[in-house]
XYZ file of C-alpha atoms in Angstrom:
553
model
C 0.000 0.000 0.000
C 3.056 2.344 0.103
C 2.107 3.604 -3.659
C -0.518 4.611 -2.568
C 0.856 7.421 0.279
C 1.119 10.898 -0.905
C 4.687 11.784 -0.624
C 6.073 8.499 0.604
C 9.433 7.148 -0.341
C 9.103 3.291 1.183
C 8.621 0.890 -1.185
C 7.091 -1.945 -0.359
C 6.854 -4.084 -3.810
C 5.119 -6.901 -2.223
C 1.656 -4.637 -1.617
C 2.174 -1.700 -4.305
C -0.949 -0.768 -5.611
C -2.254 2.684 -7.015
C -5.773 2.429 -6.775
C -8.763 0.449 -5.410
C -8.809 -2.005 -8.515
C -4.945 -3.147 -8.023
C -5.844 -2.691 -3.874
C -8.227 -5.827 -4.728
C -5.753 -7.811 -7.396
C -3.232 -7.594 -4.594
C -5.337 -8.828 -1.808
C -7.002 -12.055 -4.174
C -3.344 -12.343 -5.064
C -2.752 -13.007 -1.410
C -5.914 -14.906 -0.664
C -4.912 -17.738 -3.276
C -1.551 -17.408 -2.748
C 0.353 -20.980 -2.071
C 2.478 -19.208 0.560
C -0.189 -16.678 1.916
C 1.408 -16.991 5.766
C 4.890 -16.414 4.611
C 4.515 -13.530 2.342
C 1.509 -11.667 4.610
C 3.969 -9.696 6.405
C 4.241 -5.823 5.243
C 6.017 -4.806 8.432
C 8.937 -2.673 8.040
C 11.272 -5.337 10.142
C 10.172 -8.695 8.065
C 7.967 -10.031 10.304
C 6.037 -12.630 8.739
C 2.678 -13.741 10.142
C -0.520 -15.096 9.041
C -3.265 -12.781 7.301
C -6.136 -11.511 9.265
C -9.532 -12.382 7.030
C -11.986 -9.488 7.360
C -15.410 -11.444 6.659
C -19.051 -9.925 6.136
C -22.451 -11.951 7.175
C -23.258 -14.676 4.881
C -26.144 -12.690 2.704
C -23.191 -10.925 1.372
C -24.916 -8.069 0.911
C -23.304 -4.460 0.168
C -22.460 -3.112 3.752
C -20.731 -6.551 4.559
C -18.669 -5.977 1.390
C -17.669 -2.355 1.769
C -17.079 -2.867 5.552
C -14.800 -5.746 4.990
C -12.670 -3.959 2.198
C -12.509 -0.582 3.824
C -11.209 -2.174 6.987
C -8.413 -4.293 5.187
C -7.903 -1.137 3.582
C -7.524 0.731 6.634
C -5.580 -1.429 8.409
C -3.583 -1.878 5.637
C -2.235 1.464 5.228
C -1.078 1.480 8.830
C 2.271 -0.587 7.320
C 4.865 1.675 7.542
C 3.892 3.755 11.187
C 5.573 2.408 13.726
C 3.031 2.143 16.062
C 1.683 -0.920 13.645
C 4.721 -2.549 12.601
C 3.849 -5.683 13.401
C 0.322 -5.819 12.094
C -0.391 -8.407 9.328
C -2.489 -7.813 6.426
C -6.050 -7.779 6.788
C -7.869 -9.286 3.674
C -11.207 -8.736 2.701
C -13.076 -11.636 1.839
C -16.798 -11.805 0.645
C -18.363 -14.781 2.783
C -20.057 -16.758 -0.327
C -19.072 -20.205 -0.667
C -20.999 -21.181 -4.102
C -20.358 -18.027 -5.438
C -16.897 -17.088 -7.558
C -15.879 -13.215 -7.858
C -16.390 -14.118 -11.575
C -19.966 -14.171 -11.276
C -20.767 -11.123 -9.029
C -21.809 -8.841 -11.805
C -25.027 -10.950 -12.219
C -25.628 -12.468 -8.686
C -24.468 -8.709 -6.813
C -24.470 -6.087 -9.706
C -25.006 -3.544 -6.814
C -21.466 -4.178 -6.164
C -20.274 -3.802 -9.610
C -22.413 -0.196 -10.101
C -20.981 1.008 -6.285
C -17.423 0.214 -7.464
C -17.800 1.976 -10.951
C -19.153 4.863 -9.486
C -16.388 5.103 -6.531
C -13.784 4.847 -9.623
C -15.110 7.736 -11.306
C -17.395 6.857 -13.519
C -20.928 8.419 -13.749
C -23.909 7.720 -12.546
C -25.604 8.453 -16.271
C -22.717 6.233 -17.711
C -23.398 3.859 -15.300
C -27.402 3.502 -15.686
C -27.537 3.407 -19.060
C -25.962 -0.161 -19.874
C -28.818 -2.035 -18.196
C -28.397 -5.646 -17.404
C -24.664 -5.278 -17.909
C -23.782 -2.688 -15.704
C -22.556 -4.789 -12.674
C -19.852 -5.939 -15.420
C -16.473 -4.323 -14.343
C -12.900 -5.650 -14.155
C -12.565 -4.245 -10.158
C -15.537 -6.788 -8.756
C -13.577 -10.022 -10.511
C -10.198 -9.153 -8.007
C -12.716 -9.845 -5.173
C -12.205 -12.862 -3.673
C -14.603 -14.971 -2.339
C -14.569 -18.557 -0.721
C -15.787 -19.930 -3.401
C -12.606 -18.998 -5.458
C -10.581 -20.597 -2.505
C -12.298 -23.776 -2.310
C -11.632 -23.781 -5.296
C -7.597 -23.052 -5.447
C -6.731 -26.073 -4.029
C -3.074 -24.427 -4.537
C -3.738 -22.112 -1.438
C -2.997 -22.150 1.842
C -6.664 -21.073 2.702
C -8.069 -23.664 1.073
C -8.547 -26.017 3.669
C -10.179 -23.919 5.890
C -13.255 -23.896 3.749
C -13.535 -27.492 2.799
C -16.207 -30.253 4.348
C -16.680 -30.288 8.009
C -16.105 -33.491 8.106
C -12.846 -33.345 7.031
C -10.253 -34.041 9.692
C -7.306 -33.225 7.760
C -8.564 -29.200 7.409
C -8.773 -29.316 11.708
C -5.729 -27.435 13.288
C -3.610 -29.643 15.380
C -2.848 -26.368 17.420
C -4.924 -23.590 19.182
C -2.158 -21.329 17.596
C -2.601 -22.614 14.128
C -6.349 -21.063 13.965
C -6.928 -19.044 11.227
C -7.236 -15.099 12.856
C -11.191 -13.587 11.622
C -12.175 -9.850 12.309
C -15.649 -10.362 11.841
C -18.068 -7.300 9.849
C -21.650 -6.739 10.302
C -21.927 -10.001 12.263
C -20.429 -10.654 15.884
C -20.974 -14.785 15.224
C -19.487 -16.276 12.812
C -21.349 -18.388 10.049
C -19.819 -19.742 6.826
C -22.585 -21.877 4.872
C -21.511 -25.739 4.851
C -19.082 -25.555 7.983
C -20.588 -26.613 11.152
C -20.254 -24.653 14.605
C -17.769 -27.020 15.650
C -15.327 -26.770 12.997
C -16.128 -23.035 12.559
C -14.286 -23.304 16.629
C -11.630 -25.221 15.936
C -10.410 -23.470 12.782
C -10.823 -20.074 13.430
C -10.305 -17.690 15.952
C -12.330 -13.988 16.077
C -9.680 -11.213 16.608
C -11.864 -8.346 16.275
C -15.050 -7.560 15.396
C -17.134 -4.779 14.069
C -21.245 -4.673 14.165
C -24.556 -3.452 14.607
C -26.635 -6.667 15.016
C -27.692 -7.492 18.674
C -24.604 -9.062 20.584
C -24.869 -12.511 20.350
C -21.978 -12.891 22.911
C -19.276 -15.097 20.928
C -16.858 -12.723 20.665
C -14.313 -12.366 23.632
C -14.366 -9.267 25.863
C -10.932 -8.534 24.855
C -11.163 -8.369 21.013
C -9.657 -5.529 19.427
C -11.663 -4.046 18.228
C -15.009 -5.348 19.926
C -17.493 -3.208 18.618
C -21.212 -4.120 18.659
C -23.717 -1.147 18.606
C -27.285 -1.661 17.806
C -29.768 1.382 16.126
C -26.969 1.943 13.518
C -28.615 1.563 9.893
C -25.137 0.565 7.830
C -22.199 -1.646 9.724
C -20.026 1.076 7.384
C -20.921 3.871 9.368
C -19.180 2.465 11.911
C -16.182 0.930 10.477
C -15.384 4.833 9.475
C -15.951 6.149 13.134
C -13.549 3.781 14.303
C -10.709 4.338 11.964
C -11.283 8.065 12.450
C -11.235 7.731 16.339
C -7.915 6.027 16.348
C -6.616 8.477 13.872
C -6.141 5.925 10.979
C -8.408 7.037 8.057
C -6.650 8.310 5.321
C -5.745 11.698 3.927
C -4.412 13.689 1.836
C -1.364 16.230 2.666
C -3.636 19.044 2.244
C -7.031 17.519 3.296
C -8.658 18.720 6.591
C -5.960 18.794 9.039
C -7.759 18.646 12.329
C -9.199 15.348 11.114
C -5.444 14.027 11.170
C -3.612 12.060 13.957
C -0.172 10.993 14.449
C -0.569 7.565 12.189
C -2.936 9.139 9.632
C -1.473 7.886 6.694
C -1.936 10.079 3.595
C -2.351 8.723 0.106
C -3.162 10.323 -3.111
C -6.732 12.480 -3.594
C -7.955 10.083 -5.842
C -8.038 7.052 -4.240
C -8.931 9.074 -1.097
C -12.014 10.425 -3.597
C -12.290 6.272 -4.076
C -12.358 4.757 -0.806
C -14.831 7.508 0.287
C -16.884 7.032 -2.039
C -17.128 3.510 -2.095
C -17.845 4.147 2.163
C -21.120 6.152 1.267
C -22.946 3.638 -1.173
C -23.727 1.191 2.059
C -24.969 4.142 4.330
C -26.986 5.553 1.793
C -28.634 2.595 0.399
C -29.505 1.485 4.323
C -30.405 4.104 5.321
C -32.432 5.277 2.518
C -30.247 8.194 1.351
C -30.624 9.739 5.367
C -34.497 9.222 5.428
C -34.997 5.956 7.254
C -36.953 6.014 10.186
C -36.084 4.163 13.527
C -32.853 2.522 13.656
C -32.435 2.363 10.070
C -30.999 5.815 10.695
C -29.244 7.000 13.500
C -27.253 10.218 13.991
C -24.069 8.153 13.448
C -24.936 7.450 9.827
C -25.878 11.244 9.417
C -22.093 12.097 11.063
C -20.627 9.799 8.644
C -22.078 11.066 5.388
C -21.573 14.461 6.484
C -17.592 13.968 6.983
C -16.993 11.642 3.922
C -18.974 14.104 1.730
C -16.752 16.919 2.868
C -13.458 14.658 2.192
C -15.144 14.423 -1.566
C -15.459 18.307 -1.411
C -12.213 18.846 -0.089
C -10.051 16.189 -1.955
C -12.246 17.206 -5.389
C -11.589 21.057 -5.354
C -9.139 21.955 -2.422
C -12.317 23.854 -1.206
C -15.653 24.377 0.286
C -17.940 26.322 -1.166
C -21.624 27.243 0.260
C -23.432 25.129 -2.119
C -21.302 21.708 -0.996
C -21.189 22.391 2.279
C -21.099 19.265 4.683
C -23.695 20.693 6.918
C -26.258 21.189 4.571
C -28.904 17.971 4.167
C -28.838 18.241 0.618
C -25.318 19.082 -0.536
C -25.294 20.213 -3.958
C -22.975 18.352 -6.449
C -19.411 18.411 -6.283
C -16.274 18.535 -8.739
C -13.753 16.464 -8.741
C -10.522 15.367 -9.777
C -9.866 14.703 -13.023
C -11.306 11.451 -14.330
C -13.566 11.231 -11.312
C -17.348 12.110 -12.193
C -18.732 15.200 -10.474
C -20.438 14.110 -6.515
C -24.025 14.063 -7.074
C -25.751 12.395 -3.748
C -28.959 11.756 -5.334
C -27.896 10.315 -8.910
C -25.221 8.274 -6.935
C -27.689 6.410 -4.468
C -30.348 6.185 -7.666
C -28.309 4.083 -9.988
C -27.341 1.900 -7.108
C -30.766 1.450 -5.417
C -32.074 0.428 -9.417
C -29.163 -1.852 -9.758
C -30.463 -3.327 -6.675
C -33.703 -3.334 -6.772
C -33.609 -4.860 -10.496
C -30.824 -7.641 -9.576
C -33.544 -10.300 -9.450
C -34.411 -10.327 -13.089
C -30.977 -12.502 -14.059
C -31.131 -15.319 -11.231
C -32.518 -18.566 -11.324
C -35.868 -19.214 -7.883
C -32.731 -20.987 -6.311
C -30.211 -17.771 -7.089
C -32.772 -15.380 -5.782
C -33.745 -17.597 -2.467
C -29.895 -17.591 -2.107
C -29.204 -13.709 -2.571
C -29.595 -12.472 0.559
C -29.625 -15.281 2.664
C -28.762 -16.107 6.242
C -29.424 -19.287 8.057
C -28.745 -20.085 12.012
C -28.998 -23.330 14.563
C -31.281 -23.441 17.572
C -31.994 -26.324 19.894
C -35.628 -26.615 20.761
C -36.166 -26.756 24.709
C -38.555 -29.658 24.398
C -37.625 -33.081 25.139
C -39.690 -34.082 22.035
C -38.078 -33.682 19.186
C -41.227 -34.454 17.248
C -41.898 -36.615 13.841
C -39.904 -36.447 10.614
C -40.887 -33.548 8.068
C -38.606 -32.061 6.022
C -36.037 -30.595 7.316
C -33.720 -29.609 10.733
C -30.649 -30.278 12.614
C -29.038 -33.652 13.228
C -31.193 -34.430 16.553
C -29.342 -36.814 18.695
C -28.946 -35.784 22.349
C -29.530 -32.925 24.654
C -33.162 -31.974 26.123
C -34.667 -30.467 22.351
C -33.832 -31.048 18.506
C -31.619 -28.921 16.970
C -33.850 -26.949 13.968
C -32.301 -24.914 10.780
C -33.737 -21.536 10.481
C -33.479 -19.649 6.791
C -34.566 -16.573 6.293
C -34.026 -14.607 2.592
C -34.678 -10.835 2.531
C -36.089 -9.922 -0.817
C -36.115 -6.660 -2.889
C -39.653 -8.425 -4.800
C -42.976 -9.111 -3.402
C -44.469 -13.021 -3.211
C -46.571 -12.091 -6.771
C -43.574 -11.432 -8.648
C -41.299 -14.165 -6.829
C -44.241 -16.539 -8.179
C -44.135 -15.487 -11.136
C -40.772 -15.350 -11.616
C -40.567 -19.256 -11.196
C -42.042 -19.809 -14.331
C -44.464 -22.334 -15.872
C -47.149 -23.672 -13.590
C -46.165 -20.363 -11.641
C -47.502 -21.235 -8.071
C -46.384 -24.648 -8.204
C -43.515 -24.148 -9.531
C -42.872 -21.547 -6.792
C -43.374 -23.818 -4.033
C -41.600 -26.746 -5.510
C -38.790 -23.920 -5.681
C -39.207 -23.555 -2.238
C -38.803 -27.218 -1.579
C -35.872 -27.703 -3.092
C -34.135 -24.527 -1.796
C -35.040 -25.980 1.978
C -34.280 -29.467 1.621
C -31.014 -29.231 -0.454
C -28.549 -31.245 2.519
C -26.097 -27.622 2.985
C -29.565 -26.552 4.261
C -31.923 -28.910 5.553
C -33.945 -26.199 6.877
C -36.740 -26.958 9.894
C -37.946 -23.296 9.276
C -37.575 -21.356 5.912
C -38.459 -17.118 6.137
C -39.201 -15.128 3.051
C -39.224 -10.976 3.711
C -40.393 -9.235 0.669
C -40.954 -5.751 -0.325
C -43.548 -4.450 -2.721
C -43.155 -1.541 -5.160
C -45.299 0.852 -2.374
C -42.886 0.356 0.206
C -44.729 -2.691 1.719
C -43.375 -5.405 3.385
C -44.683 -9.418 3.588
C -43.397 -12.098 5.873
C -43.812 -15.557 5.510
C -42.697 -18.188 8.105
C -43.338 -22.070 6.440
C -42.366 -24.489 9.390
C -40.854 -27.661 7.659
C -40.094 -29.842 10.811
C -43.195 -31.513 13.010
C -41.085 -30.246 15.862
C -41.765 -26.832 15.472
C -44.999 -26.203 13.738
C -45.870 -24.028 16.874
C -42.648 -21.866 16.229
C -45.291 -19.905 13.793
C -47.676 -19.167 16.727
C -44.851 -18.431 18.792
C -43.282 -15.954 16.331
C -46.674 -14.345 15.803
C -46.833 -13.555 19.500
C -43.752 -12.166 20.235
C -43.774 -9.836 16.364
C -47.290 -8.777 16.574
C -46.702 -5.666 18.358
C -43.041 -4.703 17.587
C -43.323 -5.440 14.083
C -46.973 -4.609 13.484
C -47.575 -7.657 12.212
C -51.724 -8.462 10.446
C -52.857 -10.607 8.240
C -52.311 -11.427 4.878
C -55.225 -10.729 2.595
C -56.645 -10.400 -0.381
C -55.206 -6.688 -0.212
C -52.153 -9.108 -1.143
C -53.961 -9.238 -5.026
C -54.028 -5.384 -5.016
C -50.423 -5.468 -4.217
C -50.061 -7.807 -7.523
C -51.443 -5.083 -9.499
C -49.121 -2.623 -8.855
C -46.331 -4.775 -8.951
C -47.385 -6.892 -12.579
C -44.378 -9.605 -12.111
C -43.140 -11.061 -15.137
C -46.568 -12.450 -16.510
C -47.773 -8.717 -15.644
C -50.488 -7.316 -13.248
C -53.584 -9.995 -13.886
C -51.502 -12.799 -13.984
C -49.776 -11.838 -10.907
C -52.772 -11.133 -9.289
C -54.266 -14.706 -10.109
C -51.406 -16.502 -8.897
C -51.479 -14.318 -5.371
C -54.771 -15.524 -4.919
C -53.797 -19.268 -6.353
C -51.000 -19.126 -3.640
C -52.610 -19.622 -0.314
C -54.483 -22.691 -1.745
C -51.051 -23.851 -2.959
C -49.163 -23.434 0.211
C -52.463 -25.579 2.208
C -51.714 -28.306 -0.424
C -47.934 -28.532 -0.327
C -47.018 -28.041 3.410
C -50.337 -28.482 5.556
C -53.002 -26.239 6.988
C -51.836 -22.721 8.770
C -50.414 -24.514 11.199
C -47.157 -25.175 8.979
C -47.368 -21.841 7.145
C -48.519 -18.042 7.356
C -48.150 -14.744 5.731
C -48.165 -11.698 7.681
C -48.255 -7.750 6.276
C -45.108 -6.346 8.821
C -46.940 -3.232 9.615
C -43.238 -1.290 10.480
C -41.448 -0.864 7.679
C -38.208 0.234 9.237
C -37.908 -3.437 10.449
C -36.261 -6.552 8.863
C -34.232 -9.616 9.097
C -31.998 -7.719 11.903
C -35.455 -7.839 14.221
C -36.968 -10.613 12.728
C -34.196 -13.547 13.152
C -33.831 -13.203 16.885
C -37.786 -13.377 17.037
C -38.110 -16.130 14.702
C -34.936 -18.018 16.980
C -36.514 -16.983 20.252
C -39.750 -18.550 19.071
C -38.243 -21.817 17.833
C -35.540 -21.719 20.604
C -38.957 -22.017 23.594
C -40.756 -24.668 21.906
């Protein structure tokens, strides 16, 4: 990272890079590297040590993947102070273990548009190439497991292979593989069990604004878990501008600086910032979330990374940009960098988004955003077959698989998305995606969003063991997510929506759907569909409900 200090004379040859793009070719380079331990160290005495992987939640959504890369990046460029000589590289890796960096454009093109836009480009440039506009060469030097399970050349590899595997177990405490954990504070890599997620890895630091789930030890460093933040990225930049450590450039708001501020060059500072700000704004609705989707954090955040844009793009502030104003107007820049436009920059990412369903497959969308946990029932029944759940065995319950995907569609265009036969096609969909053996889910969530804002929740209980984890649930969200029936106001929502077989056919398979449900999986006892009344909620409120309620059974 030396290259990229303003005014620095080090060279460092094993981590030169001059911008973001050849920040990410160096890390993958790392990541798949045969000798990743040996040649991890960029400390100015030769110390060698073993990388630090900054990981994201496994739905691998946008704030997990700007978090983890602006901490490595962070961290990174503390190489050559002193104070950090002995730090090893942090690298950033996306937590995705079916899915190569190769395909991101068309499984994550949010990522791809953020990234073009942080580089320079323009928004208009940007929005104009439609399905294809995810498609850059920066999002293929990500690095995801999926590209090291499937290097069986690097040193990583074995940390991602089969649980069962004994070979990939450390023989030695010390041997663990060092995570710093990003918008999650328990670790969860789809296909690894608990157990071998223990003995292979150890959490370092950790930063997050999902309840504290108490895994990570007191003295991490960082151990940062704050709830009623809207983007994990908000705080990954108040931390590295506590400790003095986020970059700058030589001329670039001086009482921001601290004795191991390292300074770089304008543009990549113009980069890194910009990247920052896609997250916050998409989370928190471009500063107009309500609840905890939007806290004054967030609001700090944009304000100082806005004026770094302002300052880094013309050496000045004017009125018109000022940070303090809501509504900053837009903002030159350097050369080759697109003028900062707030509004045009959260648009074409929020369409990118909200259009990245068109190009997957029912099992690709499911899979998206996706997280999935393990609770023990409390029961000493652990009930009849069904179709999915833990392995059983001992204790006093059954241990029960919870999925839950967040989705940017509603249930009439998710329906008839999945093609022919649209309703039972979409529940055989669901079948599959809950049964496949990485899964074997005992309870399977689906949070949707129509185009009016609205938001559905459906809870289908797969295991005889929990079929009263939907009454449960009910209870408990009812109130603090404003939970009320699903209804044939569900048809109206078709309407507006159309789907791929447009509005009438997406309003005869809503009200095909219930019917469909009753036949596949049982009577409401196994399923139910709920309006969620409070729109600022979602999966961060919903999981631990959903887990309480199956945890109690």
């Amino acid at each position: 990272m030396s290259s990229l200090r303003a005014g620095d004379h080090h060279r460092n040859d094993d981590c030169e890079m001059r911008s973001m793009t050849s920040y990410f070719s160096r890390m993958r380079s790392l990541a798949l590297n045969s000798s990743v331990s040996s040649k991890s160290s960029h400390s100015a005495n030769g110390t060698s040590s073993k990388p630090v992987l900054v990981m994201g939640n496994p739905s691998a959504d946008l704030d997990s993947f700007v978090s983890a890369v602006v901490t490595s990046f962070c961290y990174n460029l503390a190489e050559n102070d002193a104070a950090y000589a002995r730090r090893p590289i942090y690298i950033p890796l996306l937590n995705l273990p079916s899915v190569r960096a190769s395909d991101l454009w068309r499984l994550r093109p949010e990522f791809g548009v953020a990234l073009r836009l942080a580089l320079g480009e323009s928004p208009d440039t940007v929005g104009k190439e439609g399905r294809e506009q995810g498609k850059t060469d920066a999002l293929k030097e990500l690095v995801t497991i999926a590209d090291i399970k499937a290097d069986e050349g690097s040193e990583l590899h074995k940390l991602f292979t089969d649980s069962k595997n004994s070979e990939s177990q450390p023989s030695d405490a010390t041997e663990k593989q060092s995570l710093f954990l990003v918008d999650h504070n328990s670790p969860s890599i789809p296909g690894l069990s608990d157990e071998a997620i223990s003995a292979r890895f150890t959490v370092s630091g950790c930063i997050d604004h999902h309840v504290d789930e108490n895994y990570v030890a007191q003295d991490a460093d960082p151990r940062i878990v704050t709830t009623g933040i809207g983007s994990c990225t908000s705080l990954v930049v108040t931390h590295f501008r506590e400790r003095g450590m986020w970059p700058s450039c030589s001329s670039e708001q001086p009482d921001e600086q601290g004795p191991n501020t390292p300074h770089i060059d304008p543009e990549v500072l113009q980069q890194i910032s910009r990247l920052a700000l896609a997250p916050i704004l998409i989370d928190t609705w471009k500063l107009r979330a309500k609840g905890d989707k939007c806290s004054d954090t967030d609001r700090e955040v944009v304000r100082f990374l806005e004026s770094v844009i302002a300052t880094t793009g013309t050496g000045h502030r004017d009125a018109a940009s000022s940070p303090r104003s809501s509504q900053p107007a837009r903002q030159s820049a350097p050369a080759g960098m697109a003028e900062w436009d707030r509004d045009a920059f959260f648009s074409c990412i929020a369409t990118a988004k909200a259009n990245s369903l068109d190009l997957l497959t029912m099992q690709e969308v499911f899979d998206r955003d996706y997280k999935a946990w393990t609770e023990r029932t409390s029961g000493s029944s652990s009930g009849g077959g069904g179709g999915g759940g833990g392995g059983g065995g001992g204790g006093s319950g059954k241990e029960i698989n919870i999925g839950i995907s967040s989705l940017v569609k509603p249930l009439s265009w998710l329906v008839a998305h999945a093609g022919t036969g649209a309703v039972d096609a979409f529940l055989a969909e669901i079948e599959a995606f809950a049964t496949d053996p990485a899964r074997r889910l005992g309870v399977f969530c689906m949070l949707t969003r129509t185009g009016d804002g609205r938001k559905e929740v459906a809870v289908l209980a797969l295991d005889e063991a929990v079929e009263g984890a939907i009454d449960a649930f009910e209870a408990r969200g009812r109130d603090e997510l404003r939970l009320s029936d699903w209804s044939a106001s569900a048809a109206a929502a078709a309407a507006g929506d159309g789907g791929p077989g447009g509005s009438s056919d997406g309003e005869g398979e809503v009200k095909g759907l219930t019917e469909g449900l009753t036949r596949k999986f049982g009577d409401k006892g196994r399923w139910k569909i709920w309006w969620m009344g409070d729109t600022s909620k979602s999966r961060k409120q919903v999981g631990p409900l959903l887990r309480d309620a199956v945890r109690n059974l």
